[in-house]
CSV table of C-alpha atoms in Angstrom, one decimal:
chain,number,residue,atom,x,y,z
C,1,UNK,CA,208.4,45.2,37.6
C,2,UNK,CA,210.4,42.5,35.8
C,3,UNK,CA,213.8,43.7,36.1
C,4,UNK,CA,213.4,45.9,39.0
C,5,UNK,CA,217.0,45.3,40.1
C,6,UNK,CA,218.3,46.8,36.8
C,7,UNK,CA,219.2,50.5,36.5
C,8,UNK,CA,216.0,51.5,35.2
C,9,UNK,CA,214.0,49.5,37.2
C,10,UNK,CA,215.3,50.3,40.5
C,11,UNK,CA,214.2,54.5,39.7
C,12,UNK,CA,211.2,52.8,38.7
C,13,UNK,CA,210.4,50.9,41.6
C,14,UNK,CA,211.5,53.7,44.0
C,15,UNK,CA,209.3,56.4,42.4
C,16,UNK,CA,206.2,53.8,42.4
C,17,UNK,CA,206.6,53.0,46.2
C,18,UNK,CA,207.1,57.0,46.9
C,19,UNK,CA,203.6,57.4,44.8
C,20,UNK,CA,202.0,54.7,47.3
C,21,UNK,CA,201.5,52.0,44.7
C,22,UNK,CA,201.3,48.4,45.5
C,23,UNK,CA,204.8,47.1,44.1
C,24,UNK,CA,206.5,43.8,43.3
C,25,UNK,CA,209.9,43.6,41.3
C,26,UNK,CA,211.8,40.5,40.1
C,27,UNK,CA,215.4,40.1,40.0
C,28,UNK,CA,217.7,37.3,38.5
C,29,UNK,CA,220.8,39.2,38.0
C,30,UNK,CA,221.3,42.6,39.3
C,31,UNK,CA,223.0,44.7,37.1
C,32,UNK,CA,223.4,47.6,40.1
C,33,UNK,CA,224.7,47.4,43.6
C,34,UNK,CA,222.9,45.6,46.6
C,35,UNK,CA,222.5,48.9,48.2
C,36,UNK,CA,221.4,51.0,45.4
C,37,UNK,CA,217.9,48.5,46.2
C,38,UNK,CA,218.2,48.1,49.5
C,39,UNK,CA,215.4,50.2,50.1
C,40,UNK,CA,212.9,48.0,48.4
C,41,UNK,CA,214.6,44.2,48.8
C,42,UNK,CA,211.4,43.3,50.5
C,43,UNK,CA,209.5,43.8,47.5
C,44,UNK,CA,211.8,41.8,45.1
C,45,UNK,CA,211.5,38.0,44.3
C,46,UNK,CA,213.7,36.2,42.1
C,47,UNK,CA,212.6,35.4,38.6
C,48,UNK,CA,214.3,34.1,35.6
C,49,UNK,CA,211.8,35.2,32.9
C,50,UNK,CA,213.6,32.2,30.5
C,51,UNK,CA,211.7,29.9,32.7
C,52,UNK,CA,207.9,30.0,32.3
C,53,UNK,CA,207.2,28.4,35.6
C,54,UNK,CA,208.8,31.3,37.2
C,55,UNK,CA,206.8,34.0,35.1
C,56,UNK,CA,203.7,31.9,35.6
C,57,UNK,CA,204.2,32.0,39.9
C,58,UNK,CA,205.0,35.8,39.6
C,59,UNK,CA,202.3,36.7,37.2
C,60,UNK,CA,199.8,34.6,38.8
C,61,UNK,CA,200.9,35.6,42.8
C,62,UNK,CA,200.7,39.4,42.4
C,63,UNK,CA,197.7,39.6,39.2
C,64,UNK,CA,199.2,43.1,38.3
C,65,UNK,CA,197.5,46.2,36.7
C,66,UNK,CA,200.9,47.4,35.0
C,67,UNK,CA,204.0,45.1,34.1
C,68,UNK,CA,206.9,47.0,33.2
C,69,UNK,CA,209.0,44.3,31.2
C,70,UNK,CA,212.4,45.4,31.8
C,71,UNK,CA,214.0,42.0,32.0
C,72,UNK,CA,216.6,41.7,29.5
C,73,UNK,CA,220.6,41.2,28.3
C,74,UNK,CA,220.4,45.1,27.7
C,75,UNK,CA,224.4,45.5,26.4
C,76,UNK,CA,224.9,45.9,22.8
C,77,UNK,CA,228.4,44.9,23.0
C,78,UNK,CA,227.9,41.8,25.1
C,79,UNK,CA,225.3,40.4,22.8
C,80,UNK,CA,228.5,39.8,20.2
C,81,UNK,CA,229.9,37.6,22.7
C,82,UNK,CA,226.6,35.9,24.3
C,83,UNK,CA,224.4,36.3,21.1
C,84,UNK,CA,222.3,32.5,22.6
C,85,UNK,CA,222.1,34.2,25.8
C,86,UNK,CA,221.1,37.6,24.3
C,87,UNK,CA,218.5,35.9,22.2
C,88,UNK,CA,217.0,33.3,24.9
C,89,UNK,CA,216.6,36.1,27.6
C,90,UNK,CA,214.9,39.0,25.3
C,91,UNK,CA,212.8,36.8,22.9
C,92,UNK,CA,212.0,33.4,24.6
C,93,UNK,CA,211.8,35.6,27.7
C,94,UNK,CA,209.2,38.2,26.1
C,95,UNK,CA,207.0,35.1,25.0
C,96,UNK,CA,207.1,33.5,28.5
C,97,UNK,CA,205.8,36.6,30.5
C,98,UNK,CA,202.9,36.8,27.8
C,99,UNK,CA,202.0,33.2,27.7
C,100,UNK,CA,201.8,34.1,31.7
C,101,UNK,CA,199.5,36.8,31.4
C,102,UNK,CA,197.5,35.0,29.2
C,103,UNK,CA,197.2,31.8,31.4
C,104,UNK,CA,196.2,33.9,34.2
C,105,UNK,CA,193.3,35.5,32.7
C,106,UNK,CA,194.3,39.3,33.6
C,107,UNK,CA,194.2,42.2,31.6
C,108,UNK,CA,197.3,44.6,32.6
C,109,UNK,CA,199.1,47.0,30.6
C,110,UNK,CA,202.6,45.8,29.7
C,111,UNK,CA,205.1,48.8,28.7
C,112,UNK,CA,207.9,46.7,27.0
C,113,UNK,CA,211.1,48.2,27.3
C,114,UNK,CA,212.4,48.1,23.1
C,115,UNK,CA,215.3,50.1,21.9
C,116,UNK,CA,216.9,52.9,19.3
C,117,UNK,CA,218.9,49.6,18.2
C,118,UNK,CA,216.4,48.2,16.2
C,119,UNK,CA,216.7,50.8,13.7
C,120,UNK,CA,220.4,50.0,13.1
C,121,UNK,CA,222.1,52.8,10.8
C,122,UNK,CA,220.0,55.7,10.2
C,123,UNK,CA,220.8,58.0,6.9
C,124,UNK,CA,221.6,61.3,7.8
C,125,UNK,CA,218.2,62.8,6.2
C,126,UNK,CA,215.8,60.7,8.3
C,127,UNK,CA,217.5,61.9,11.6
C,128,UNK,CA,215.9,62.4,14.2
C,129,UNK,CA,214.4,58.9,13.2
C,130,UNK,CA,210.6,58.2,13.4
C,131,UNK,CA,209.1,55.0,14.4
C,132,UNK,CA,207.9,54.3,10.7
C,133,UNK,CA,211.5,54.0,10.0
C,134,UNK,CA,212.7,50.3,8.8
C,135,UNK,CA,214.6,48.5,11.3
C,136,UNK,CA,217.8,47.3,10.0
C,137,UNK,CA,219.8,46.1,13.6
C,138,UNK,CA,223.4,46.4,13.3
C,139,UNK,CA,224.1,43.7,16.0
C,140,UNK,CA,222.4,40.6,18.2
C,141,UNK,CA,221.4,43.2,20.7
C,142,UNK,CA,219.0,44.8,18.4
C,143,UNK,CA,217.7,42.1,16.7
C,144,UNK,CA,216.7,40.4,20.1
C,145,UNK,CA,214.7,44.1,20.2
C,146,UNK,CA,213.2,44.0,17.0
C,147,UNK,CA,211.5,40.1,17.9
C,148,UNK,CA,210.5,41.6,21.1
C,149,UNK,CA,208.7,44.5,20.2
C,150,UNK,CA,207.2,41.8,17.3
C,151,UNK,CA,206.2,39.7,20.2
C,152,UNK,CA,204.6,42.1,22.2
C,153,UNK,CA,202.4,43.7,19.3
C,154,UNK,CA,201.3,40.2,18.2
C,155,UNK,CA,200.0,39.6,21.8
C,156,UNK,CA,198.1,42.7,21.3
C,157,UNK,CA,196.7,41.7,17.9
C,158,UNK,CA,196.1,38.3,18.6
C,159,UNK,CA,194.8,38.5,22.1
C,160,UNK,CA,194.2,41.7,23.2
C,161,UNK,CA,197.0,41.7,26.0
C,162,UNK,CA,197.4,45.9,26.1
C,163,UNK,CA,201.2,46.0,25.0
C,164,UNK,CA,202.8,49.6,24.8
C,165,UNK,CA,206.4,49.4,23.1
C,166,UNK,CA,209.1,52.4,24.4
C,167,UNK,CA,212.0,52.5,21.8
C,168,UNK,CA,214.8,53.6,24.3
C,169,UNK,CA,217.5,55.7,23.1
C,170,UNK,CA,220.9,56.5,25.4
C,171,UNK,CA,219.7,56.8,28.7
C,172,UNK,CA,222.1,57.1,31.4
C,173,UNK,CA,222.6,58.6,35.1
C,174,UNK,CA,223.6,57.3,38.2
C,175,UNK,CA,223.7,53.5,39.3
C,176,UNK,CA,224.5,52.9,35.2
C,177,UNK,CA,227.4,50.4,34.0
C,178,UNK,CA,228.6,49.5,30.5
C,179,UNK,CA,227.7,52.8,28.8
C,180,UNK,CA,230.6,55.7,27.5
C,181,UNK,CA,229.2,58.2,30.3
C,182,UNK,CA,229.1,55.6,33.0
C,183,UNK,CA,232.2,53.9,32.2
C,184,UNK,CA,234.2,57.4,31.7
C,185,UNK,CA,233.2,58.8,35.2
C,186,UNK,CA,233.7,55.8,36.8
C,187,UNK,CA,237.4,56.0,35.3
C,188,UNK,CA,237.7,59.6,36.2
C,189,UNK,CA,236.8,59.2,39.7
C,190,UNK,CA,239.4,56.5,40.1
C,191,UNK,CA,242.1,58.4,38.4
C,192,UNK,CA,241.0,61.0,41.6
C,193,UNK,CA,241.3,58.1,43.9
C,194,UNK,CA,244.9,57.2,42.6
C,195,UNK,CA,243.6,54.1,41.7
C,196,UNK,CA,244.3,54.5,38.1
C,197,UNK,CA,247.2,56.4,36.0
C,198,UNK,CA,245.9,60.0,34.6
C,199,UNK,CA,245.0,58.6,31.3
C,200,UNK,CA,241.3,58.3,30.2
C,201,UNK,CA,241.0,55.4,27.9
C,202,UNK,CA,238.2,55.7,25.7
C,203,UNK,CA,237.0,54.1,22.2
C,204,UNK,CA,235.3,55.9,19.5
C,205,UNK,CA,234.5,59.4,20.0
C,206,UNK,CA,233.3,60.4,16.8
C,207,UNK,CA,229.7,59.3,17.0
C,208,UNK,CA,226.6,61.2,18.2
C,209,UNK,CA,224.0,60.4,20.8
C,210,UNK,CA,221.4,62.2,22.2
C,211,UNK,CA,221.3,61.3,25.9
C,212,UNK,CA,218.3,60.9,28.1
C,213,UNK,CA,218.6,61.2,32.0
C,214,UNK,CA,217.3,58.1,33.6
C,215,UNK,CA,214.5,60.1,35.6
C,216,UNK,CA,213.2,61.4,32.4
C,217,UNK,CA,213.1,57.8,31.1
C,218,UNK,CA,211.5,56.7,33.7
C,219,UNK,CA,208.9,59.5,34.0
C,220,UNK,CA,208.1,58.7,30.7
C,221,UNK,CA,207.6,55.3,31.1
C,222,UNK,CA,205.2,55.9,33.6
C,223,UNK,CA,203.5,58.3,31.6
C,224,UNK,CA,202.7,55.7,28.6
C,225,UNK,CA,201.3,53.0,31.4
C,226,UNK,CA,199.0,55.8,32.0
C,227,UNK,CA,198.2,57.3,28.8
C,228,UNK,CA,200.2,55.0,25.9
C,229,UNK,CA,198.0,53.6,23.1
C,230,UNK,CA,197.9,49.9,23.1
C,231,UNK,CA,199.4,48.3,19.9
C,232,UNK,CA,201.5,51.7,19.6
C,233,UNK,CA,205.3,52.6,19.5
C,234,UNK,CA,207.0,55.3,21.2
C,235,UNK,CA,210.5,56.7,20.8
C,236,UNK,CA,212.0,58.3,24.0
C,237,UNK,CA,215.1,59.9,23.0
C,238,UNK,CA,217.0,63.1,24.0
C,239,UNK,CA,216.4,66.4,22.4
C,240,UNK,CA,219.7,66.8,21.2
C,241,UNK,CA,222.8,65.1,20.3
C,242,UNK,CA,226.4,65.0,21.7
C,243,UNK,CA,229.2,63.9,19.8
C,244,UNK,CA,231.2,61.5,22.4
C,245,UNK,CA,234.3,64.1,22.2
C,246,UNK,CA,231.9,66.5,23.7
C,247,UNK,CA,231.0,64.3,26.4
C,248,UNK,CA,234.1,63.5,27.1
C,249,UNK,CA,235.4,67.2,27.8
C,250,UNK,CA,232.4,67.6,29.8
C,251,UNK,CA,233.7,65.2,32.4
C,252,UNK,CA,237.4,66.3,32.3
C,253,UNK,CA,236.2,69.6,32.9
C,254,UNK,CA,234.4,68.2,36.2
C,255,UNK,CA,237.4,66.1,37.4
C,256,UNK,CA,239.6,67.4,40.3
C,257,UNK,CA,243.3,66.4,38.6
C,258,UNK,CA,244.6,66.7,35.1
C,259,UNK,CA,243.9,63.9,33.1
C,260,UNK,CA,244.6,63.5,29.7
C,261,UNK,CA,242.8,61.2,26.7
C,262,UNK,CA,243.7,58.6,24.9
C,263,UNK,CA,241.6,56.2,22.5
C,264,UNK,CA,241.7,52.3,23.5
C,265,UNK,CA,241.1,49.7,20.3
C,266,UNK,CA,239.8,47.2,23.0
C,267,UNK,CA,236.5,49.7,23.3
C,268,UNK,CA,235.9,49.7,19.6
C,269,UNK,CA,233.0,47.7,19.0
C,270,UNK,CA,232.9,45.5,15.2
C,271,UNK,CA,229.9,48.1,14.2
C,272,UNK,CA,228.5,51.2,15.7
C,273,UNK,CA,226.0,53.5,14.6
C,274,UNK,CA,227.3,57.1,13.7
C,275,UNK,CA,224.5,59.0,15.3
C,276,UNK,CA,221.5,57.8,17.4
C,277,UNK,CA,219.0,60.7,17.5
C,278,UNK,CA,215.0,59.7,17.7
C,279,UNK,CA,211.7,61.7,17.3
C,280,UNK,CA,210.0,61.7,19.9
C,281,UNK,CA,207.1,63.9,18.9
C,282,UNK,CA,204.4,61.0,19.1
C,283,UNK,CA,205.2,60.4,22.5
C,284,UNK,CA,204.8,64.0,23.5
C,285,UNK,CA,201.9,64.6,21.7
C,286,UNK,CA,200.4,61.3,23.5
C,287,UNK,CA,201.5,62.1,27.3
C,288,UNK,CA,203.0,65.5,27.3
C,289,UNK,CA,206.2,64.3,28.4
C,290,UNK,CA,209.1,66.4,28.4
C,291,UNK,CA,213.1,66.1,29.1
C,292,UNK,CA,214.2,68.2,32.0
C,293,UNK,CA,217.1,66.7,33.4
C,294,UNK,CA,220.4,68.7,31.8
C,295,UNK,CA,223.0,66.5,30.7
C,296,UNK,CA,225.6,68.4,33.0
C,297,UNK,CA,223.7,67.5,35.9
C,298,UNK,CA,223.4,63.7,34.8
C,299,UNK,CA,226.9,63.7,34.6
C,300,UNK,CA,228.1,65.6,37.7
C,301,UNK,CA,225.5,63.1,39.5
C,302,UNK,CA,227.6,60.2,38.0
C,303,UNK,CA,230.6,61.4,39.4
C,304,UNK,CA,229.4,62.1,42.7
C,305,UNK,CA,227.6,58.3,43.0
C,306,UNK,CA,231.2,57.1,41.9
C,307,UNK,CA,232.8,59.6,44.5
C,308,UNK,CA,230.5,58.1,47.3
C,309,UNK,CA,231.1,54.3,45.9
C,310,UNK,CA,235.2,54.7,45.8
C,311,UNK,CA,235.1,56.8,49.2
C,312,UNK,CA,236.8,59.9,47.6
C,313,UNK,CA,236.9,63.2,49.4
C,314,UNK,CA,234.1,65.2,49.2
C,315,UNK,CA,232.1,63.1,47.2
C,316,UNK,CA,228.5,62.3,47.7
C,317,UNK,CA,225.6,60.2,46.8
C,318,UNK,CA,223.6,60.7,44.0
């Protein structure tokens, strides 16, 4: 599990361990709190995929049957500030992992975390977007993920490394940071705790997003490792879209104190896709996957998670 101490990786690690699999995870710059991966810290080793000697050591030492390639700089907004680091990690890092697999002489299934950001702006008539749609990313992160996917498919075509690419659409849940649901649920809990004024600052509320709970995403990735076709790409998207404004109202309805909303220009991106919504029919047909967790349950879990983190009375861990 390359990227075990990231948001998605932590859920996959827990599920794999619970299922009785022999598991090794890697960590370089964790994006979740230490307590959120303390249950499997003894199964995690340090690895910065930008350095080939480190990927060699991990791959050759463990010789995995399945590789989840989740290590990445995964924040679109940050990619504007750190484009070189984003490309270095996501593109060169991917090449290092594949070269280590080749050098080791093993034949794993490699499930590669790709992104809906690869599509960029999609015309209304092409939504929900299919895997066949042209890739026109709008930011360095999206560009890096196009290159990641092309590398994965190239290693399948030329070297027979069984690559299955998952174009992941907006996914959230407890432990998440850096997306609109995580940011606003955390801010609401800080307001509840009296740590902030009762004003929720939000960026662009006019965009629309299909949202998937992280537990549903983890299920989809597991199914792709088992049933996905090598050399194929699969959208993993929620089944319907929500305007950000609607998500804000769903969160406020679950807040414990009155809160007003303000637009914060600092939270607006240089460019932002109006609608992000994918067609998951190929994934469903191949694996039988279905989305099971309702957005209301996801948001409630996130609020309860932050309440537990901040010690807000009545809160619990998700």
